[in-house]
Short mmCIF file of C-alpha atoms in Angstrom, two decimals:
data_model
loop_
_atom_site.label_atom_id
_atom_site.label_comp_id
_atom_site.label_asym_id
_atom_site.label_seq_id
_atom_site.Cartn_x
_atom_site.Cartn_y
_atom_site.Cartn_z
CA MET A 1 -34.76 79.14 89.85
CA SER A 2 -31.92 77.58 91.04
CA GLU A 3 -31.39 75.50 87.95
CA THR A 4 -31.89 78.55 85.98
CA ASN A 5 -29.10 80.60 87.81
CA SER A 6 -26.63 77.43 87.91
CA LEU A 7 -26.86 76.52 84.01
CA ILE A 8 -26.39 80.80 83.34
CA ALA A 9 -22.97 80.67 85.89
CA HIS A 10 -22.31 77.64 84.05
CA LEU A 11 -22.73 79.88 80.31
CA VAL A 12 -21.07 82.44 81.72
CA GLU A 13 -18.08 80.26 82.74
CA LEU A 14 -17.62 78.38 79.36
CA ARG A 15 -17.81 82.36 77.33
CA ASN A 16 -15.17 83.42 79.71
CA ARG A 17 -13.15 80.09 79.43
CA LEU A 18 -13.42 80.69 75.18
CA LEU A 19 -12.41 84.68 75.48
CA LYS A 20 -9.28 83.61 77.32
CA ALA A 21 -8.46 80.58 74.66
CA VAL A 22 -9.15 83.23 71.66
CA ILE A 23 -7.10 86.04 73.40
CA SER A 24 -4.12 83.26 74.21
CA VAL A 25 -4.25 82.85 70.13
CA LEU A 26 -4.76 86.30 69.22
CA VAL A 27 -1.50 87.21 71.78
CA VAL A 28 0.43 84.55 70.05
CA PHE A 29 -0.34 85.61 66.77
CA VAL A 30 0.47 89.11 67.45
CA CYS A 31 3.85 87.96 68.71
CA LEU A 32 4.41 85.82 65.13
CA VAL A 33 2.74 87.66 62.69
CA TYR A 34 6.05 90.28 61.87
CA PHE A 35 7.65 86.86 60.99
CA ALA A 36 5.09 85.77 58.91
CA GLN A 37 7.13 85.80 55.78
CA ASP A 38 10.17 83.73 57.61
CA LEU A 39 7.50 81.18 58.99
CA TYR A 40 6.49 80.45 55.51
CA HIS A 41 10.08 80.21 54.32
CA TRP A 42 11.19 77.97 57.16
CA LEU A 43 7.65 75.73 56.28
CA ALA A 44 8.82 75.72 52.36
CA THR A 45 12.18 74.66 53.32
CA PRO A 46 11.44 70.99 52.69
CA LEU A 47 10.11 71.25 49.30
CA LEU A 48 12.56 74.05 48.60
CA GLU A 49 15.77 71.53 49.45
CA ALA A 50 14.54 68.62 47.35
CA MET A 51 13.57 71.29 44.13
CA PRO A 52 16.07 70.89 41.08
CA ALA A 53 18.30 73.60 40.85
CA GLY A 54 17.07 77.03 39.64
CA SER A 55 13.13 75.67 40.31
CA GLN A 56 11.31 78.33 42.69
CA MET A 57 8.01 78.45 44.14
CA ILE A 58 5.36 80.87 42.40
CA ALA A 59 1.92 82.81 43.19
CA THR A 60 -0.88 82.33 40.61
CA ASP A 61 -2.90 84.43 42.77
CA VAL A 62 -2.13 88.50 42.95
CA ALA A 63 -2.71 88.54 46.99
CA SER A 64 -1.37 85.08 47.98
CA PRO A 65 2.00 86.37 48.87
CA PHE A 66 0.10 88.26 51.40
CA PHE A 67 -2.42 85.80 52.66
CA ALA A 68 -0.40 82.38 52.46
CA PRO A 69 2.00 83.75 55.43
CA PHE A 70 -0.69 84.99 57.35
CA LYS A 71 -2.82 82.03 57.17
CA LEU A 72 0.07 79.59 58.01
CA THR A 73 1.02 82.37 61.25
CA MET A 74 -2.50 81.82 62.05
CA VAL A 75 -2.54 78.18 62.18
CA ILE A 76 0.77 78.54 63.81
CA SER A 77 -0.58 80.37 66.45
CA PHE A 78 -3.35 77.94 67.09
CA PHE A 79 -0.52 75.15 67.52
CA VAL A 80 1.68 76.88 69.84
CA ALA A 81 -1.32 78.23 72.20
CA ILE A 82 -2.83 74.59 72.05
CA PRO A 83 -1.64 74.03 75.73
CA VAL A 84 -3.62 76.92 76.90
CA VAL A 85 -6.91 76.70 75.17
CA LEU A 86 -6.55 72.59 76.59
CA TYR A 87 -5.64 74.47 80.06
CA GLN A 88 -9.28 76.17 79.51
CA VAL A 89 -11.32 73.13 78.48
CA TRP A 90 -9.70 71.62 81.96
CA GLY A 91 -10.29 74.59 83.97
CA PHE A 92 -14.27 74.11 82.36
CA ILE A 93 -14.79 70.58 83.42
CA ALA A 94 -12.82 69.93 86.01
CA PRO A 95 -15.22 71.16 89.07
CA GLY A 96 -17.78 68.21 87.60
CA LEU A 97 -15.36 65.37 87.97
CA TYR A 98 -14.64 62.97 90.61
CA LYS A 99 -11.06 63.04 91.95
CA ASN A 100 -10.15 59.56 90.45
CA GLU A 101 -11.15 61.30 86.81
CA LYS A 102 -9.09 64.05 87.51
CA ARG A 103 -6.13 61.89 87.67
CA LEU A 104 -6.71 60.71 84.50
CA ILE A 105 -7.50 63.76 82.42
CA ALA A 106 -5.29 66.03 83.63
CA PRO A 107 -2.13 63.95 82.40
CA LEU A 108 -4.56 62.77 79.09
CA LEU A 109 -4.42 66.57 77.98
CA ILE A 110 -0.89 67.12 78.46
CA SER A 111 -0.16 64.11 76.88
CA SER A 112 -2.60 64.91 73.83
CA SER A 113 -0.90 68.00 73.42
CA LEU A 114 2.84 66.47 73.20
CA LEU A 115 1.53 64.03 70.80
CA PHE A 116 0.22 66.48 68.36
CA TYR A 117 3.20 68.10 68.51
CA ALA A 118 5.31 65.03 67.85
CA GLY A 119 2.97 64.50 64.83
CA ILE A 120 3.47 67.60 63.08
CA ALA A 121 7.71 67.19 64.08
CA PHE A 122 7.33 63.47 62.58
CA ALA A 123 5.22 65.05 59.44
CA TYR A 124 7.98 67.88 58.97
CA PHE A 125 11.11 66.27 59.59
CA VAL A 126 10.40 62.40 58.57
CA VAL A 127 7.34 62.95 56.01
CA PHE A 128 8.53 65.99 54.01
CA PRO A 129 12.04 65.32 53.14
CA ILE A 130 10.84 61.96 51.75
CA ALA A 131 7.71 62.54 50.00
CA PHE A 132 9.10 65.98 48.55
CA SER A 133 12.11 64.32 47.28
CA PHE A 134 10.36 61.25 45.57
CA PHE A 135 7.52 63.65 43.74
CA THR A 136 10.78 65.92 42.28
CA GLN A 137 12.74 62.62 41.20
CA ILE A 138 9.79 60.94 39.51
CA ALA A 139 8.70 64.33 37.45
CA PRO A 140 9.32 64.08 33.84
CA ASP A 141 12.49 65.55 32.36
CA ASP A 142 10.63 68.28 30.35
CA VAL A 143 8.37 69.29 33.70
CA VAL A 144 9.22 72.19 35.22
CA ILE A 145 9.06 72.32 39.33
CA SER A 146 6.97 75.70 39.95
CA THR A 147 4.78 74.91 42.71
CA ASP A 148 2.18 77.49 44.21
CA ILE A 149 2.78 78.61 47.49
CA SER A 150 -1.07 78.33 48.72
CA SER A 151 -1.67 75.24 47.15
CA TYR A 152 1.80 74.29 48.79
CA LEU A 153 0.34 75.39 52.35
CA ASN A 154 -2.85 73.75 52.12
CA PHE A 155 -1.37 70.64 51.06
CA VAL A 156 1.16 70.27 54.45
CA LEU A 157 -1.77 71.75 56.58
CA LYS A 158 -3.75 68.62 55.84
CA LEU A 159 -0.75 66.05 56.70
CA PHE A 160 0.08 68.09 59.64
CA PHE A 161 -3.50 67.76 61.06
CA ALA A 162 -3.48 64.26 59.93
CA PHE A 163 -0.50 63.32 61.38
CA GLY A 164 -0.92 65.54 64.50
CA LEU A 165 -4.63 63.77 64.76
CA SER A 166 -3.03 60.06 64.17
CA PHE A 167 -0.78 60.25 67.04
CA GLU A 168 -3.76 60.70 69.34
CA ILE A 169 -4.54 57.19 69.15
CA PRO A 170 -2.63 56.07 72.44
CA VAL A 171 -5.41 59.12 73.80
CA ALA A 172 -8.29 57.64 72.45
CA ILE A 173 -7.44 54.04 73.35
CA VAL A 174 -7.06 55.12 77.06
CA LEU A 175 -10.37 56.94 77.04
CA MET A 176 -11.94 54.05 75.79
CA CYS A 177 -10.78 51.44 78.28
CA TRP A 178 -11.33 54.29 81.25
CA THR A 179 -14.94 54.37 80.16
CA GLY A 180 -15.69 50.60 79.52
CA ILE A 181 -15.86 50.78 75.70
CA THR A 182 -13.73 47.96 75.21
CA ASP A 183 -10.60 46.79 77.02
CA ALA A 184 -6.73 46.12 76.08
CA GLN A 185 -7.39 42.05 75.00
CA SER A 186 -10.44 42.89 72.97
CA LEU A 187 -7.97 45.62 71.11
CA ARG A 188 -5.21 42.64 70.73
CA ALA A 189 -7.90 40.26 69.19
CA LYS A 190 -8.83 43.10 66.42
CA ARG A 191 -5.15 43.86 65.59
CA PRO A 192 -5.71 42.73 62.10
CA TYR A 193 -8.73 44.57 61.39
CA VAL A 194 -6.69 47.51 62.74
CA ILE A 195 -3.84 47.27 60.48
CA VAL A 196 -5.87 47.28 57.72
CA GLY A 197 -7.71 49.92 59.02
CA VAL A 198 -4.92 52.47 59.69
CA PHE A 199 -3.73 52.00 56.00
CA VAL A 200 -7.27 52.87 54.78
CA LEU A 201 -7.09 55.94 57.36
CA GLY A 202 -3.78 56.89 55.54
CA MET A 203 -5.35 56.51 52.52
CA LEU A 204 -8.37 58.74 53.01
CA LEU A 205 -6.43 61.33 55.58
CA THR A 206 -3.38 61.74 53.14
CA PRO A 207 -2.92 62.83 49.38
CA PRO A 208 -3.40 60.17 46.91
CA ASP A 209 0.38 58.90 47.31
CA ILE A 210 1.72 55.79 48.80
CA ILE A 211 5.11 57.47 50.60
CA SER A 212 2.83 59.71 52.91
CA GLN A 213 -0.26 56.94 53.03
CA THR A 214 2.71 54.33 54.39
CA LEU A 215 4.46 56.85 56.83
CA LEU A 216 1.08 57.80 58.82
CA ALA A 217 -0.01 54.23 58.53
CA LEU A 218 2.87 52.58 59.87
CA PRO A 219 3.36 55.35 62.99
CA MET A 220 -0.70 54.47 63.73
CA TRP A 221 -0.06 51.06 63.98
CA LEU A 222 2.82 51.64 66.56
CA LEU A 223 0.49 53.79 68.36
CA PHE A 224 -2.33 51.73 68.54
CA GLU A 225 0.34 49.12 70.52
CA PHE A 226 1.74 51.48 72.50
CA GLY A 227 -1.93 52.61 73.53
CA VAL A 228 -3.11 48.96 74.16
CA ILE A 229 -0.37 48.71 76.91
CA ILE A 230 -0.98 51.89 78.46
CA GLY A 231 -4.85 50.76 78.39
CA SER A 232 -4.00 47.64 80.02
CA ILE A 233 -1.82 48.98 82.49
CA TYR A 234 -4.39 51.62 83.63
CA SER A 235 -7.21 48.85 83.38
CA LYS A 236 -5.33 46.66 86.07
CA LYS A 237 -5.26 49.77 88.23
CA SER A 238 -8.58 50.58 87.91
CA GLU A 239 -9.79 46.82 88.73
CA GLN A 240 -7.15 47.01 91.72
CA GLU A 241 -8.74 50.30 93.01
CA GLU A 242 -12.31 49.18 92.77
CA ASN A 243 -11.66 45.90 94.68
CA GLN A 244 -9.94 48.29 97.40
CA GLU A 245 -13.41 50.48 98.00
CA VAL A 246 -15.38 47.08 97.83
CA SER A 247 -13.10 45.59 100.74
#
């Protein structure tokens, strides 16, 4: 009976946490929806600046001028509310963690948010200007560049998620070292395979062009190296703590 009550209590707690996370996204959305058109213009700026003079974006669907900014605002609302969402995740799992686990999980939740934002910022400020400039320059002379606003939104959102998730590599490596799945020395030995793997992932996660693939693969490799360093430092600290507990 007590186990049933405990399960119900956990389910109620999970429901409340999910509800708070959803409400946080909706609150941000309500605050941003008035600026939906401005947000889309901001998102389209890298492409508009790279397009030839006289070119413009088009809407091939009747409802696209409304739904594209609306969809973008909803996605941005989720991005902005990620710290609150992760805080709710932390609040749900924290009671079941040991003291040393809490010391690790809390920084990882914070760093994962910052790394996700860093990946999006890298895509917007570095990748987009280079990629769009390349695309517009290689277009044939008799081709008029008029990108559909919905197609453009889907394109950049895929890149945002690809770069945001790829920038989580250090967090994933630290977690693997923490759980004992692997260690820093083993990861260093697998470096050649990792380099090949990040370029394969860059090919799978980005549109079929060499620029965005390379611009995703190189940061993933550097983040792998950074994660190995952090993972090795954490492994040494964990070993020292274990030795102190044994002694």
